[in-house]
C-alpha cells in the first residue's frame, strides 16, 4: 500500500525559477490538499481540490498554481520562486464523503530551499 | 472561520512523567477537533479526533484528549511518556467543510 507520496523530497532552487512539487496518492481519495509548514505558523493551506479539475484557494495561495487532471495526482507549481517560499510542503488527501469529520492523510513532505 | 491556539510552543518532559499539551479553539459553528503528531522528518499522522458524543477521546499510543465546550479547549494528555514520544504535536479544527486550521504546534522533548 503505497499511500501518498511526494517528490522530490528535497529541492534547492534559485529565485525566479519555476519549481513543481509532485503529489501522488493510491487510495482514489476525492480531496487533496497542499500545505506549507513554517516555524511558528504550523501548517497553512495553500490550495485544495475536491476532485479532478476542481481546485480552490486556501489561506496562502499567492505565488502558487495547482492542477488536477487525474484523481491521483495533485502537482503544486511555484511559477517564479521567491525566498519567502522556502518551506516544508506537505500534500494530504481525504476520502471526501464526510466533510470536516474526515481524517487527512499526509505525505512525507518536500523540503524546498530557495536561494 | 475557525482558529486554534496552542498555548505551549515547547514542552520538555522526563521519561515516564505525564504530559499535557494545551489547545484552545475559536469557532462560531460546530467543530471537529483533531490532534496530529509529526515525528522527526516525517509527515503528520492522526493521534485522535473528537467528532461528537463522549468528551473524552482515546487515541493511539496511550494518548487521550478531553473536549470542553464551555472552555473551548481540547487538551491532550498522556500519563507516562516514552522517549519515542519526542515529536511535534498539532491541534487542528474543522467545521462542516474539508478545511483544517492548525495551531502553531508544540514540540515535546522527552529526556531520560
PDB file of C-alpha atoms in Angstrom:
ATOM      1  CA  UNK A   1       0.000   0.000   0.000  1.00  0.00           C
ATOM      2  CA  UNK A   2       1.989   2.992  -1.283  1.00  0.00           C
ATOM      3  CA  UNK A   3      -0.371   5.584   0.202  1.00  0.00           C
ATOM      4  CA  UNK A   4       0.599   9.146  -0.513  1.00  0.00           C
ATOM      5  CA  UNK A   5       3.992  10.049  -1.907  1.00  0.00           C
ATOM      6  CA  UNK A   6       5.736  13.313  -2.658  1.00  0.00           C
ATOM      7  CA  UNK A   7       8.643  14.098  -4.927  1.00  0.00           C
ATOM      8  CA  UNK A   8      11.229  15.372  -4.735  1.00  0.00           C
ATOM      9  CA  UNK A   9      11.846  15.060  -1.013  1.00  0.00           C
ATOM     10  CA  UNK A  10      14.452  17.823  -1.100  1.00  0.00           C
ATOM     11  CA  UNK A  11      14.868  20.635  -3.585  1.00  0.00           C
ATOM     12  CA  UNK A  12      17.208  23.601  -3.850  1.00  0.00           C
ATOM     13  CA  UNK A  13      16.395  26.238  -6.419  1.00  0.00           C
ATOM     14  CA  UNK A  14      17.121  29.864  -7.181  1.00  0.00           C
ATOM     15  CA  UNK A  15      14.933  32.925  -7.021  1.00  0.00           C
ATOM     16  CA  UNK A  16      12.864  33.333 -10.150  1.00  0.00           C
ATOM     17  CA  UNK A  17      12.923  29.704 -11.252  1.00  0.00           C
ATOM     18  CA  UNK A  18       9.817  27.618 -11.743  1.00  0.00           C
ATOM     19  CA  UNK A  19       9.513  24.607  -9.466  1.00  0.00           C
ATOM     20  CA  UNK A  20       6.939  21.824  -9.462  1.00  0.00           C
ATOM     21  CA  UNK A  21       6.310  19.631  -6.465  1.00  0.00           C
ATOM     22  CA  UNK A  22       4.561  16.350  -7.144  1.00  0.00           C
ATOM     23  CA  UNK A  23       1.985  14.530  -5.043  1.00  0.00           C
ATOM     24  CA  UNK A  24       0.532  11.102  -5.811  1.00  0.00           C
ATOM     25  CA  UNK A  25      -1.978   9.032  -3.842  1.00  0.00           C
ATOM     26  CA  UNK A  26      -3.074   5.454  -4.444  1.00  0.00           C
ATOM     27  CA  UNK A  27      -6.328   5.476  -2.442  1.00  0.00           C
ATOM     28  CA  UNK A  28      -8.565   7.208  -5.005  1.00  0.00           C
ATOM     29  CA  UNK A  29      -9.386   9.853  -2.409  1.00  0.00           C
ATOM     30  CA  UNK A  30     -11.503  12.683  -3.772  1.00  0.00           C
ATOM     31  CA  UNK A  31      -9.963  15.510  -1.767  1.00  0.00           C
ATOM     32  CA  UNK A  32      -6.331  16.573  -1.906  1.00  0.00           C
ATOM     33  CA  UNK A  33      -4.574  19.422  -0.156  1.00  0.00           C
ATOM     34  CA  UNK A  34      -1.309  21.337  -0.211  1.00  0.00           C
ATOM     35  CA  UNK A  35       0.073  22.877   2.977  1.00  0.00           C
ATOM     36  CA  UNK A  36       3.232  24.721   3.834  1.00  0.00           C
ATOM     37  CA  UNK A  37       4.835  24.378   7.248  1.00  0.00           C
ATOM     38  CA  UNK A  38       6.785  27.277   8.710  1.00  0.00           C
ATOM     39  CA  UNK A  39       8.144  27.714  12.209  1.00  0.00           C
ATOM     40  CA  UNK A  40       5.631  29.462  14.416  1.00  0.00           C
ATOM     41  CA  UNK A  41       2.787  29.102  11.915  1.00  0.00           C
ATOM     42  CA  UNK A  42       2.004  25.423  11.965  1.00  0.00           C
ATOM     43  CA  UNK A  43       0.559  24.262   8.664  1.00  0.00           C
ATOM     44  CA  UNK A  44      -1.220  26.672   6.368  1.00  0.00           C
ATOM     45  CA  UNK A  45      -3.422  25.598   3.497  1.00  0.00           C
ATOM     46  CA  UNK A  46      -2.254  26.715   0.066  1.00  0.00           C
ATOM     47  CA  UNK A  47      -4.750  25.039  -2.279  1.00  0.00           C
ATOM     48  CA  UNK A  48      -7.133  22.148  -2.192  1.00  0.00           C
ATOM     49  CA  UNK A  49      -9.047  20.071  -4.698  1.00  0.00           C
ATOM     50  CA  UNK A  50     -12.395  18.321  -4.360  1.00  0.00           C
ATOM     51  CA  UNK A  51     -11.974  16.184  -7.484  1.00  0.00           C
ATOM     52  CA  UNK A  52     -10.242  16.129 -10.848  1.00  0.00           C
ATOM     53  CA  UNK A  53     -10.443  19.571 -12.464  1.00  0.00           C
ATOM     54  CA  UNK A  54     -11.886  21.191  -9.302  1.00  0.00           C
ATOM     55  CA  UNK A  55      -9.467  23.295  -7.268  1.00  0.00           C
ATOM     56  CA  UNK A  56      -9.810  26.187  -4.847  1.00  0.00           C
ATOM     57  CA  UNK A  57      -7.628  28.593  -2.920  1.00  0.00           C
ATOM     58  CA  UNK A  58      -6.695  28.141   0.687  1.00  0.00           C
ATOM     59  CA  UNK A  59      -5.223  30.589   3.157  1.00  0.00           C
ATOM     60  CA  UNK A  60      -1.939  31.393   1.354  1.00  0.00           C
ATOM     61  CA  UNK A  61      -2.335  30.813  -2.413  1.00  0.00           C
ATOM     62  CA  UNK A  62      -0.302  33.729  -3.807  1.00  0.00           C
ATOM     63  CA  UNK A  63       2.643  32.644  -5.951  1.00  0.00           C
ATOM     64  CA  UNK A  64       1.375  29.084  -6.372  1.00  0.00           C
ATOM     65  CA  UNK A  65      -0.514  27.261  -9.111  1.00  0.00           C
ATOM     66  CA  UNK A  66      -2.148  23.835  -8.949  1.00  0.00           C
ATOM     67  CA  UNK A  67      -3.788  21.469 -11.369  1.00  0.00           C
ATOM     68  CA  UNK A  68      -5.557  18.151 -11.063  1.00  0.00           C
ATOM     69  CA  UNK A  69      -6.088  16.374 -14.345  1.00  0.00           C
ATOM     70  CA  UNK A  70      -6.160  12.943 -12.683  1.00  0.00           C
ATOM     71  CA  UNK A  71      -7.660  11.981  -9.328  1.00  0.00           C
ATOM     72  CA  UNK A  72      -4.388  10.531  -8.052  1.00  0.00           C
ATOM     73  CA  UNK A  73      -2.078  13.461  -8.836  1.00  0.00           C
ATOM     74  CA  UNK A  74      -2.034  16.993  -7.470  1.00  0.00           C
ATOM     75  CA  UNK A  75       1.092  18.931  -8.513  1.00  0.00           C
ATOM     76  CA  UNK A  76       1.975  22.287  -6.966  1.00  0.00           C
ATOM     77  CA  UNK A  77       3.927  24.788  -9.071  1.00  0.00           C
ATOM     78  CA  UNK A  78       5.826  27.817  -7.897  1.00  0.00           C
ATOM     79  CA  UNK A  79       5.810  29.925 -11.032  1.00  0.00           C
ATOM     80  CA  UNK A  80       8.676  32.206 -10.005  1.00  0.00           C
ATOM     81  CA  UNK A  81      10.195  31.082  -6.727  1.00  0.00           C
ATOM     82  CA  UNK A  82      10.941  33.623  -4.007  1.00  0.00           C
ATOM     83  CA  UNK A  83      12.963  33.260  -0.810  1.00  0.00           C
ATOM     84  CA  UNK A  84       9.774  33.554   1.224  1.00  0.00           C
ATOM     85  CA  UNK A  85       8.643  30.287  -0.336  1.00  0.00           C
ATOM     86  CA  UNK A  86      11.432  28.395   1.413  1.00  0.00           C
ATOM     87  CA  UNK A  87       9.421  25.960   3.493  1.00  0.00           C
ATOM     88  CA  UNK A  88       8.389  22.363   4.003  1.00  0.00           C
ATOM     89  CA  UNK A  89       5.464  21.432   1.774  1.00  0.00           C
ATOM     90  CA  UNK A  90       3.004  18.705   2.676  1.00  0.00           C
ATOM     91  CA  UNK A  91       0.441  17.089   0.478  1.00  0.00           C
ATOM     92  CA  UNK A  92      -2.579  15.396   2.078  1.00  0.00           C
ATOM     93  CA  UNK A  93      -5.693  13.574   0.972  1.00  0.00           C
ATOM     94  CA  UNK A  94      -9.041  12.553   2.408  1.00  0.00           C
ATOM     95  CA  UNK A  95     -11.867  10.318   1.260  1.00  0.00           C
ATOM     96  CA  UNK A  96     -14.270  13.142   0.506  1.00  0.00           C
ATOM     97  CA  UNK A  97     -17.653  11.989   1.805  1.00  0.00           C
ATOM     98  CA  UNK A  98     -17.884  13.229   5.394  1.00  0.00           C
ATOM     99  CA  UNK A  99     -16.801  16.850   5.318  1.00  0.00           C
ATOM    100  CA  UNK A 100     -14.890  18.218   8.269  1.00  0.00           C
ATOM    101  CA  UNK A 101     -15.153  14.920  10.131  1.00  0.00           C
ATOM    102  CA  UNK A 102     -12.601  13.260   7.914  1.00  0.00           C
ATOM    103  CA  UNK A 103      -9.042  12.381   8.732  1.00  0.00           C
ATOM    104  CA  UNK A 104      -6.482  13.804   6.355  1.00  0.00           C
ATOM    105  CA  UNK A 105      -3.567  11.557   5.387  1.00  0.00           C
ATOM    106  CA  UNK A 106      -0.244  13.267   4.868  1.00  0.00           C
ATOM    107  CA  UNK A 107       2.704  12.640   2.631  1.00  0.00           C
ATOM    108  CA  UNK A 108       6.290  12.750   3.934  1.00  0.00           C
ATOM    109  CA  UNK A 109       6.865  16.334   2.796  1.00  0.00           C
ATOM    110  CA  UNK A 110       9.173  18.195   0.430  1.00  0.00           C
ATOM    111  CA  UNK A 111      11.829  20.490   1.866  1.00  0.00           C
ATOM    112  CA  UNK A 112      12.312  23.419  -0.507  1.00  0.00           C
ATOM    113  CA  UNK A 113      15.133  25.925  -0.233  1.00  0.00           C
ATOM    114  CA  UNK A 114      15.033  28.994  -2.465  1.00  0.00           C
ATOM    115  CA  UNK A 115      18.377  30.786  -2.716  1.00  0.00           C
TER     116      UNK A 115
ATOM    117  CA  UNK B   1     -13.983  30.694  10.457  1.00  0.00           C
ATOM    118  CA  UNK B   2     -12.106  28.614  12.965  1.00  0.00           C
ATOM    119  CA  UNK B   3      -8.760  29.173  14.636  1.00  0.00           C
ATOM    120  CA  UNK B   4      -6.557  27.286  17.069  1.00  0.00           C
ATOM    121  CA  UNK B   5      -4.127  28.416  19.741  1.00  0.00           C
ATOM    122  CA  UNK B   6      -1.612  26.034  21.199  1.00  0.00           C
ATOM    123  CA  UNK B   7      -0.538  27.547  24.460  1.00  0.00           C
ATOM    124  CA  UNK B   8       2.897  25.959  24.729  1.00  0.00           C
ATOM    125  CA  UNK B   9       5.461  26.033  21.951  1.00  0.00           C
ATOM    126  CA  UNK B  10       7.888  23.682  23.718  1.00  0.00           C
ATOM    127  CA  UNK B  11       7.349  21.125  26.464  1.00  0.00           C
ATOM    128  CA  UNK B  12      10.331  19.304  27.914  1.00  0.00           C
ATOM    129  CA  UNK B  13       9.423  16.262  29.998  1.00  0.00           C
ATOM    130  CA  UNK B  14      11.201  13.371  31.665  1.00  0.00           C
ATOM    131  CA  UNK B  15      10.578   9.815  30.576  1.00  0.00           C
ATOM    132  CA  UNK B  16       7.664   8.133  32.431  1.00  0.00           C
ATOM    133  CA  UNK B  17       6.326  11.520  33.576  1.00  0.00           C
ATOM    134  CA  UNK B  18       2.871  12.741  32.499  1.00  0.00           C
ATOM    135  CA  UNK B  19       2.430  15.393  29.848  1.00  0.00           C
ATOM    136  CA  UNK B  20      -0.385  17.755  28.918  1.00  0.00           C
ATOM    137  CA  UNK B  21      -0.495  19.834  25.746  1.00  0.00           C
ATOM    138  CA  UNK B  22      -2.966  22.668  25.754  1.00  0.00           C
ATOM    139  CA  UNK B  23      -5.168  23.681  22.846  1.00  0.00           C
ATOM    140  CA  UNK B  24      -7.886  26.316  22.652  1.00  0.00           C
ATOM    141  CA  UNK B  25     -10.069  26.924  19.643  1.00  0.00           C
ATOM    142  CA  UNK B  26     -12.472  29.549  18.440  1.00  0.00           C
ATOM    143  CA  UNK B  27     -15.387  28.894  16.174  1.00  0.00           C
ATOM    144  CA  UNK B  28     -18.848  30.211  15.581  1.00  0.00           C
ATOM    145  CA  UNK B  29     -20.198  26.876  14.375  1.00  0.00           C
ATOM    146  CA  UNK B  30     -19.984  23.219  15.261  1.00  0.00           C
ATOM    147  CA  UNK B  31     -16.433  21.984  15.314  1.00  0.00           C
ATOM    148  CA  UNK B  32     -14.494  18.836  14.869  1.00  0.00           C
ATOM    149  CA  UNK B  33     -11.178  18.688  16.690  1.00  0.00           C
ATOM    150  CA  UNK B  34      -8.015  16.778  15.913  1.00  0.00           C
ATOM    151  CA  UNK B  35      -4.568  16.116  17.288  1.00  0.00           C
ATOM    152  CA  UNK B  36      -1.879  15.161  14.801  1.00  0.00           C
ATOM    153  CA  UNK B  37       1.696  14.102  15.572  1.00  0.00           C
ATOM    154  CA  UNK B  38       4.767  14.701  13.444  1.00  0.00           C
ATOM    155  CA  UNK B  39       7.823  12.577  14.206  1.00  0.00           C
ATOM    156  CA  UNK B  40      11.175  13.947  13.049  1.00  0.00           C
ATOM    157  CA  UNK B  41      11.458  14.143   9.261  1.00  0.00           C
ATOM    158  CA  UNK B  42       8.051  12.593   8.698  1.00  0.00           C
ATOM    159  CA  UNK B  43       4.592  13.700   7.679  1.00  0.00           C
ATOM    160  CA  UNK B  44       1.723  14.164  10.091  1.00  0.00           C
ATOM    161  CA  UNK B  45      -0.394  11.293  11.355  1.00  0.00           C
ATOM    162  CA  UNK B  46      -3.626  11.334  13.308  1.00  0.00           C
ATOM    163  CA  UNK B  47      -3.445  10.748  17.056  1.00  0.00           C
ATOM    164  CA  UNK B  48      -7.144  11.186  17.805  1.00  0.00           C
ATOM    165  CA  UNK B  49     -10.192  13.235  16.914  1.00  0.00           C
ATOM    166  CA  UNK B  50     -13.379  14.462  18.501  1.00  0.00           C
ATOM    167  CA  UNK B  51     -16.500  14.425  16.343  1.00  0.00           C
ATOM    168  CA  UNK B  52     -19.354  14.148  18.833  1.00  0.00           C
ATOM    169  CA  UNK B  53     -20.515  12.194  21.877  1.00  0.00           C
ATOM    170  CA  UNK B  54     -18.211  11.417  24.775  1.00  0.00           C
ATOM    171  CA  UNK B  55     -15.944  14.327  25.571  1.00  0.00           C
ATOM    172  CA  UNK B  56     -13.037  12.050  26.480  1.00  0.00           C
ATOM    173  CA  UNK B  57     -11.389  10.716  23.371  1.00  0.00           C
ATOM    174  CA  UNK B  58      -8.777   7.993  23.365  1.00  0.00           C
ATOM    175  CA  UNK B  59      -6.195   7.773  20.631  1.00  0.00           C
ATOM    176  CA  UNK B  60      -3.168   5.808  19.623  1.00  0.00           C
ATOM    177  CA  UNK B  61      -0.038   5.287  21.707  1.00  0.00           C
ATOM    178  CA  UNK B  62      -1.805   5.907  25.026  1.00  0.00           C
ATOM    179  CA  UNK B  63      -2.834   9.488  24.312  1.00  0.00           C
ATOM    180  CA  UNK B  64      -6.213  10.926  25.220  1.00  0.00           C
ATOM    181  CA  UNK B  65      -7.874  14.312  24.937  1.00  0.00           C
ATOM    182  CA  UNK B  66     -10.836  15.990  26.550  1.00  0.00           C
ATOM    183  CA  UNK B  67     -13.238  18.261  24.706  1.00  0.00           C
ATOM    184  CA  UNK B  68     -14.518  21.101  26.862  1.00  0.00           C
ATOM    185  CA  UNK B  69     -17.113  23.170  25.068  1.00  0.00           C
ATOM    186  CA  UNK B  70     -17.539  25.795  27.780  1.00  0.00           C
ATOM    187  CA  UNK B  71     -13.803  26.487  27.871  1.00  0.00           C
ATOM    188  CA  UNK B  72     -13.362  25.907  24.111  1.00  0.00           C
ATOM    189  CA  UNK B  73     -10.449  23.608  24.830  1.00  0.00           C
ATOM    190  CA  UNK B  74      -9.175  20.266  23.606  1.00  0.00           C
ATOM    191  CA  UNK B  75      -6.146  19.406  25.727  1.00  0.00           C
ATOM    192  CA  UNK B  76      -4.041  16.331  25.000  1.00  0.00           C
ATOM    193  CA  UNK B  77      -2.638  14.135  27.770  1.00  0.00           C
ATOM    194  CA  UNK B  78      -0.533  11.083  28.292  1.00  0.00           C
ATOM    195  CA  UNK B  79       0.039   9.655  31.779  1.00  0.00           C
ATOM    196  CA  UNK B  80       3.542   8.314  31.130  1.00  0.00           C
ATOM    197  CA  UNK B  81       5.679   9.336  28.165  1.00  0.00           C
ATOM    198  CA  UNK B  82       8.425   7.432  26.402  1.00  0.00           C
ATOM    199  CA  UNK B  83      11.483   8.653  24.554  1.00  0.00           C
ATOM    200  CA  UNK B  84       9.676   7.708  21.349  1.00  0.00           C
ATOM    201  CA  UNK B  85       7.005  10.341  22.067  1.00  0.00           C
ATOM    202  CA  UNK B  86       9.509  13.060  21.184  1.00  0.00           C
ATOM    203  CA  UNK B  87       7.758  14.825  18.318  1.00  0.00           C
ATOM    204  CA  UNK B  88       5.809  17.891  17.315  1.00  0.00           C
ATOM    205  CA  UNK B  89       2.104  17.869  18.105  1.00  0.00           C
ATOM    206  CA  UNK B  90      -0.513  19.862  16.247  1.00  0.00           C
ATOM    207  CA  UNK B  91      -4.043  20.673  17.305  1.00  0.00           C
ATOM    208  CA  UNK B  92      -6.452  21.320  14.441  1.00  0.00           C
ATOM    209  CA  UNK B  93     -10.088  22.286  13.977  1.00  0.00           C
ATOM    210  CA  UNK B  94     -12.533  21.964  11.117  1.00  0.00           C
ATOM    211  CA  UNK B  95     -16.152  22.869  10.511  1.00  0.00           C
ATOM    212  CA  UNK B  96     -18.534  21.348   8.007  1.00  0.00           C
ATOM    213  CA  UNK B  97     -16.179  21.833   5.073  1.00  0.00           C
ATOM    214  CA  UNK B  98     -12.950  19.943   4.450  1.00  0.00           C
ATOM    215  CA  UNK B  99     -10.536  22.670   5.503  1.00  0.00           C
ATOM    216  CA  UNK B 100      -8.414  22.141   8.577  1.00  0.00           C
ATOM    217  CA  UNK B 101      -6.983  25.025  10.593  1.00  0.00           C
ATOM    218  CA  UNK B 102      -3.843  24.099  12.503  1.00  0.00           C
ATOM    219  CA  UNK B 103      -2.242  25.527  15.580  1.00  0.00           C
ATOM    220  CA  UNK B 104       1.421  26.520  15.560  1.00  0.00           C
ATOM    221  CA  UNK B 105       2.488  23.232  17.115  1.00  0.00           C
ATOM    222  CA  UNK B 106       4.014  22.077  20.396  1.00  0.00           C
ATOM    223  CA  UNK B 107       7.411  20.423  20.420  1.00  0.00           C
ATOM    224  CA  UNK B 108       7.654  17.705  23.036  1.00  0.00           C
ATOM    225  CA  UNK B 109      11.129  16.587  24.032  1.00  0.00           C
ATOM    226  CA  UNK B 110      11.323  13.546  26.273  1.00  0.00           C
ATOM    227  CA  UNK B 111      14.505  13.143  28.266  1.00  0.00           C
ATOM    228  CA  UNK B 112      15.752  10.037  30.071  1.00  0.00           C
TER     229      UNK B 112
END
